[in-house]
Every structure is written in C-alpha cells, then in structure tokens.
GROMACS .gro file of C-alpha atoms in nm:
model
  211
    1MET     CA    1   0.000   0.000   0.000
    2ILE     CA    2   0.279   0.242   0.091
    3VAL     CA    3   0.473   0.167  -0.231
    4ALA     CA    4   0.160   0.210  -0.443
    5THR     CA    5   0.088   0.547  -0.279
    6ILE     CA    6   0.442   0.671  -0.344
    7VAL     CA    7   0.424   0.564  -0.710
    8ALA     CA    8   0.087   0.738  -0.755
    9LEU     CA    9   0.221   1.060  -0.606
   10ALA     CA   10   0.528   1.047  -0.832
   11VAL     CA   11   0.315   1.000  -1.144
   12GLY     CA   12   0.091   1.287  -1.037
   13LEU     CA   13   0.387   1.520  -0.997
   14VAL     CA   14   0.520   1.431  -1.343
   15VAL     CA   15   0.181   1.486  -1.511
   16GLY     CA   16   0.127   1.812  -1.322
   17HIS     CA   17   0.468   1.942  -1.426
   18TRP     CA   18   0.389   1.862  -1.793
   19VAL     CA   19   0.042   2.017  -1.806
   20PHE     CA   20   0.064   2.326  -1.588
   21PRO     CA   21   0.285   2.634  -1.633
   22SER     CA   22   0.646   2.596  -1.521
   23SER     CA   23   0.697   2.970  -1.475
   24THR     CA   24   0.504   3.184  -1.230
   25SER     CA   25   0.602   3.532  -1.345
   26SER     CA   26   0.289   3.736  -1.374
   27ALA     CA   27   0.148   4.084  -1.407
   28PRO     CA   28  -0.040   4.234  -1.112
   29GLN     CA   29  -0.408   4.149  -1.121
   30ALA     CA   30  -0.697   4.233  -0.899
   31THR     CA   31  -0.823   3.943  -0.691
   32GLN     CA   32  -1.109   3.905  -0.454
   33PRO     CA   33  -1.029   3.879  -0.083
   34GLY     CA   34  -0.937   3.525   0.007
   35ALA     CA   35  -0.903   3.418  -0.358
   36SER     CA   36  -0.593   3.232  -0.473
   37THR     CA   37  -0.386   3.380  -0.755
   38ALA     CA   38  -0.304   3.145  -1.045
   39PRO     CA   39   0.009   3.200  -1.259
   40THR     CA   40  -0.076   3.420  -1.558
   41SER     CA   41   0.242   3.360  -1.758
   42GLY     CA   42   0.455   3.058  -1.834
   43ALA     CA   43   0.503   2.747  -2.046
   44VAL     CA   44   0.211   2.506  -2.071
   45GLY     CA   45   0.291   2.229  -2.318
   46GLY     CA   46  -0.056   2.093  -2.400
   47PRO     CA   47  -0.043   1.832  -2.681
   48HIS     CA   48  -0.222   2.061  -2.928
   49GLY     CA   49  -0.170   2.389  -2.743
   50PRO     CA   50  -0.151   2.631  -2.592
   51ALA     CA   51   0.226   2.627  -2.569
   52LYS     CA   52   0.239   2.926  -2.334
   53ILE     CA   53   0.036   3.182  -2.145
   54VAL     CA   54   0.144   3.547  -2.137
   55GLN     CA   55  -0.044   3.799  -1.921
   56GLY     CA   56  -0.328   3.549  -1.895
   57VAL     CA   57  -0.342   3.505  -2.276
   58PRO     CA   58  -0.278   3.157  -2.422
   59SER     CA   59  -0.108   3.101  -2.759
   60GLY     CA   60   0.078   2.839  -2.960
   61TYR     CA   61  -0.144   2.575  -3.121
   62SER     CA   62  -0.072   2.283  -3.350
   63HIS     CA   63  -0.142   2.325  -3.721
   64ASP     CA   64  -0.414   2.060  -3.740
   65GLN     CA   65  -0.781   2.010  -3.659
   66ALA     CA   66  -0.715   1.932  -3.292
   67GLY     CA   67  -0.510   2.250  -3.259
   68ALA     CA   68  -0.788   2.452  -3.423
   69ALA     CA   69  -1.049   2.297  -3.192
   70THR     CA   70  -0.840   2.380  -2.887
   71ALA     CA   71  -0.782   2.736  -3.009
   72GLY     CA   72  -1.155   2.779  -3.067
   73VAL     CA   73  -1.243   2.671  -2.714
   74ASN     CA   74  -0.968   2.887  -2.566
   75ALA     CA   75  -1.092   3.187  -2.768
   76VAL     CA   76  -1.434   3.157  -2.605
   77GLN     CA   77  -1.275   3.139  -2.260
   78LEU     CA   78  -1.032   3.422  -2.341
   79VAL     CA   79  -1.307   3.672  -2.422
   80LEU     CA   80  -1.468   3.603  -2.085
   81ASN     CA   81  -1.136   3.632  -1.901
   82ILE     CA   82  -1.065   3.966  -2.068
   83ALA     CA   83  -1.401   4.092  -1.944
   84HIS     CA   84  -1.316   3.975  -1.592
   85GLY     CA   85  -0.973   4.140  -1.596
   86GLN     CA   86  -0.797   3.802  -1.583
   87ALA     CA   87  -0.634   3.838  -1.925
   88ASP     CA   88  -0.464   4.143  -2.072
   89SER     CA   89  -0.669   4.288  -2.358
   90ALA     CA   90  -0.367   4.449  -2.528
   91THR     CA   91  -0.182   4.116  -2.534
   92ALA     CA   92  -0.497   3.935  -2.652
   93SER     CA   93  -0.551   4.185  -2.933
   94LYS     CA   94  -0.193   4.148  -3.054
   95THR     CA   95  -0.180   3.770  -3.016
   96TRP     CA   96  -0.524   3.660  -3.135
   97THR     CA   97  -0.653   3.911  -3.394
   98ALA     CA   98  -0.628   3.784  -3.753
   99SER     CA   99  -0.549   4.027  -4.033
  100ASN     CA  100  -0.895   3.953  -4.179
  101ALA     CA  101  -1.078   3.978  -3.844
  102ASP     CA  102  -1.414   4.150  -3.850
  103GLU     CA  103  -1.485   4.457  -3.639
  104ALA     CA  104  -1.674   4.265  -3.369
  105ALA     CA  105  -1.382   4.027  -3.311
  106ARG     CA  106  -1.130   4.313  -3.302
  107LYS     CA  107  -1.341   4.499  -3.049
  108VAL     CA  108  -1.405   4.212  -2.810
  109LEU     CA  109  -1.037   4.112  -2.805
  110ALA     CA  110  -0.921   4.467  -2.737
  111THR     CA  111  -1.183   4.587  -2.488
  112ALA     CA  112  -1.058   4.656  -2.136
  113PRO     CA  113  -1.255   4.496  -1.850
  114ASP     CA  114  -1.549   4.675  -1.694
  115ALA     CA  115  -1.448   4.737  -1.334
  116SER     CA  116  -1.807   4.815  -1.236
  117SER     CA  117  -1.941   4.476  -1.339
  118ASP     CA  118  -2.015   4.226  -1.060
  119ASN     CA  119  -2.109   3.945  -1.297
  120GLN     CA  120  -1.907   3.630  -1.228
  121THR     CA  121  -1.946   3.379  -1.508
  122SER     CA  122  -1.765   3.063  -1.616
  123LYS     CA  123  -1.797   2.905  -1.959
  124VAL     CA  124  -1.748   2.529  -1.973
  125PRO     CA  125  -1.724   2.354  -2.314
  126ALA     CA  126  -1.959   2.055  -2.332
  127SER     CA  127  -1.851   1.943  -2.680
  128THR     CA  128  -1.690   2.077  -2.993
  129ARG     CA  129  -1.629   1.997  -3.357
  130VAL     CA  130  -1.441   2.141  -3.653
  131THR     CA  131  -1.703   2.206  -3.921
  132ALA     CA  132  -1.458   2.333  -4.187
  133TYR     CA  133  -1.081   2.298  -4.215
  134SER     CA  134  -0.793   2.381  -4.448
  135ASP     CA  135  -0.429   2.468  -4.392
  136ALA     CA  136  -0.525   2.836  -4.404
  137SER     CA  137  -0.849   2.847  -4.204
  138ALA     CA  138  -1.085   2.658  -3.977
  139THR     CA  139  -1.434   2.691  -3.834
  140VAL     CA  140  -1.500   2.551  -3.488
  141GLU     CA  141  -1.840   2.505  -3.327
  142ILE     CA  142  -1.851   2.480  -2.946
  143TRP     CA  143  -2.150   2.394  -2.732
  144VAL     CA  144  -2.104   2.584  -2.405
  145LEU     CA  145  -2.257   2.577  -2.060
  146SER     CA  146  -2.239   2.916  -1.889
  147VAL     CA  147  -2.274   2.924  -1.513
  148GLY     CA  148  -2.271   3.252  -1.328
  149SER     CA  149  -2.396   3.470  -1.049
  150THR     CA  150  -2.451   3.839  -1.004
  151SER     CA  151  -2.523   4.055  -0.704
  152GLY     CA  152  -2.840   4.257  -0.706
  153VAL     CA  153  -3.138   4.366  -0.504
  154GLY     CA  154  -3.226   4.089  -0.263
  155GLY     CA  155  -2.892   3.911  -0.278
  156THR     CA  156  -2.702   3.695  -0.527
  157THR     CA  157  -2.872   3.539  -0.826
  158ALA     CA  158  -2.728   3.223  -0.984
  159ALA     CA  159  -2.809   3.107  -1.335
  160ALA     CA  160  -2.704   2.853  -1.597
  161ASP     CA  161  -2.747   2.887  -1.970
  162TRP     CA  162  -2.653   2.698  -2.289
  163SER     CA  163  -2.522   2.851  -2.609
  164THR     CA  164  -2.351   2.757  -2.934
  165HIS     CA  165  -2.035   2.947  -3.028
  166THR     CA  166  -1.893   2.953  -3.381
  167VAL     CA  167  -1.530   3.063  -3.403
  168ARG     CA  168  -1.364   3.120  -3.740
  169LEU     CA  169  -0.986   3.100  -3.733
  170THR     CA  170  -0.706   3.191  -3.974
  171TRP     CA  171  -0.357   3.039  -3.968
  172GLU     CA  172  -0.110   3.328  -3.959
  173ASN     CA  173   0.247   3.370  -3.833
  174GLY     CA  174   0.260   3.013  -3.708
  175ASP     CA  175  -0.058   3.015  -3.500
  176TRP     CA  176  -0.438   3.020  -3.514
  177LYS     CA  177  -0.589   3.370  -3.503
  178VAL     CA  178  -0.953   3.476  -3.461
  179SER     CA  179  -1.135   3.604  -3.768
  180SER     CA  180  -1.483   3.609  -3.617
  181LEU     CA  181  -1.677   3.507  -3.309
  182ARG     CA  182  -2.050   3.436  -3.308
  183ALA     CA  183  -2.281   3.302  -3.039
  184SER     CA  184  -2.642   3.189  -3.040
  185LYS     CA  185  -2.864   3.073  -2.757
  186GLY     CA  186  -2.929   2.705  -2.697
  187PRO     CA  187  -3.009   2.440  -2.747
  188LYS     CA  188  -3.079   2.352  -2.386
  189PRO     CA  189  -3.077   1.984  -2.288
  190GLY     CA  190  -3.430   1.859  -2.239
  191ASP     CA  191  -3.603   2.125  -2.451
  192GLY     CA  192  -3.662   1.883  -2.737
  193SER     CA  193  -3.404   2.037  -2.971
  194PRO     CA  194  -3.111   1.825  -3.088
  195ALA     CA  195  -2.768   1.933  -2.969
  196PRO     CA  196  -2.573   2.104  -3.249
  197VAL     CA  197  -2.263   1.909  -3.156
  198THR     CA  198  -2.265   1.538  -3.075
  199THR     CA  199  -1.893   1.471  -3.106
  200PRO     CA  200  -1.707   1.440  -2.773
  201LEU     CA  201  -1.440   1.698  -2.696
  202THR     CA  202  -1.151   1.652  -2.938
  203ASN     CA  203  -0.880   1.420  -2.813
  204GLY     CA  204  -0.601   1.624  -2.659
  205LEU     CA  205  -0.819   1.934  -2.616
  206TYR     CA  206  -0.676   2.169  -2.354
  207THR     CA  207  -0.901   2.410  -2.168
  208TYR     CA  208  -0.744   2.677  -1.953
  209TYR     CA  209  -0.877   2.874  -1.660
  210ILE     CA  210  -0.723   3.178  -1.490
  211ASN     CA  211  -0.889   3.223  -1.150
   0.00000   0.00000   0.00000
C-alpha cells in the first residue's frame, strides 16, 4: 500500500509538471479577498496547445484540426477572461486578432474589463467539432454551458445557460488567429431540440482557466 501510494504521487507530480505552467512570473491582477492567484504567464505544453500563457493570454497551437479545436475553445474562454480582468486585452488583441478579423472580433479582443461589473461567469465547453478545415483556415463550433452569479437587489442570483459558439480561425504567423466570433442561444438539454454538436471533446483538447 505504501509503495503504491508513493508511485501514484510520483506519477501525479510528473503529469502536473507537464500540463501546468512551469513559470510563475505574472502581471499584477486584482483578486477578490481570500481568492488564490493562479500563474498568468509561463510554459504550458498541451499536446495541441496552448504552448504558453502570457499575461493570462494563451497562444501556440498545433497546425491541425485538434489544434484549431483547442484554439476555438480557448478563444471563447479568453473573451470572458478579458471581461473579468484576468487576461490582458492588449496582449490578446496582438496575439489573437487575424489580419482579416471582422470589427466585432477586433473589439471584443481589445476591450478593457469593466471594473463596475459584478457578474461572475464561467464558460465550460460541453462538446466541440471542426465544421470546416484547411491549412489556411478553420471553423470551430462549441456547445457551451455558462454558469454565473450576479449581485443585485435581494442578494445573489445564480443562473445557468446553454449557447452555441462559432469561431472562425485563420492560420497566420505560425498560430491560429480569430477572424470572427459568433454566439447563439441554446439548445438547452431537455427542450426537445437536438444538440448542435454530438462529437465528444476533441482528443487532446486543452481548456485553460485563470482564477
């Protein structure tokens, strides 16, 4: 039993070192009292990306469908983290904006967080698929569960919602860049509508969270 425990701990340390950032240098960020601060910069080494995180912004994806799928999911998470002040908008704009990006994508990647907002939301990918792919571009569809809470009159309100995000990507300068971001409501499980995505999360998909 003792030997098995030691082996399990050793394997866990090796896997943790491979998946999570090895550098903890970070830019100052506002945190809530009692909240832990996660590293916002460093090497990651996911199998299809991201290869690194700088100022809370991931980058470095493989030039294949799995890399595009991972980039698409991370793009959805990145927009939310920018809004929460957990990723630097200037770095995101420089790193993620494709040369052919539409105005909406440029704006959402470059917009500074709203300090007055008390909305705390997390977006969790339920499934994803690449609906179009070439060496130059890709379209990724992600079915997302959003869970959040906001303070208001009478206390805190919690809510969950489902949406479908379509991310169009362009391969430029050795990485996937965002050309456009679109989101539509639903479908919600149990409402009688078929899910837009039935393929499980792509093998090797890496999702990142900056808390």
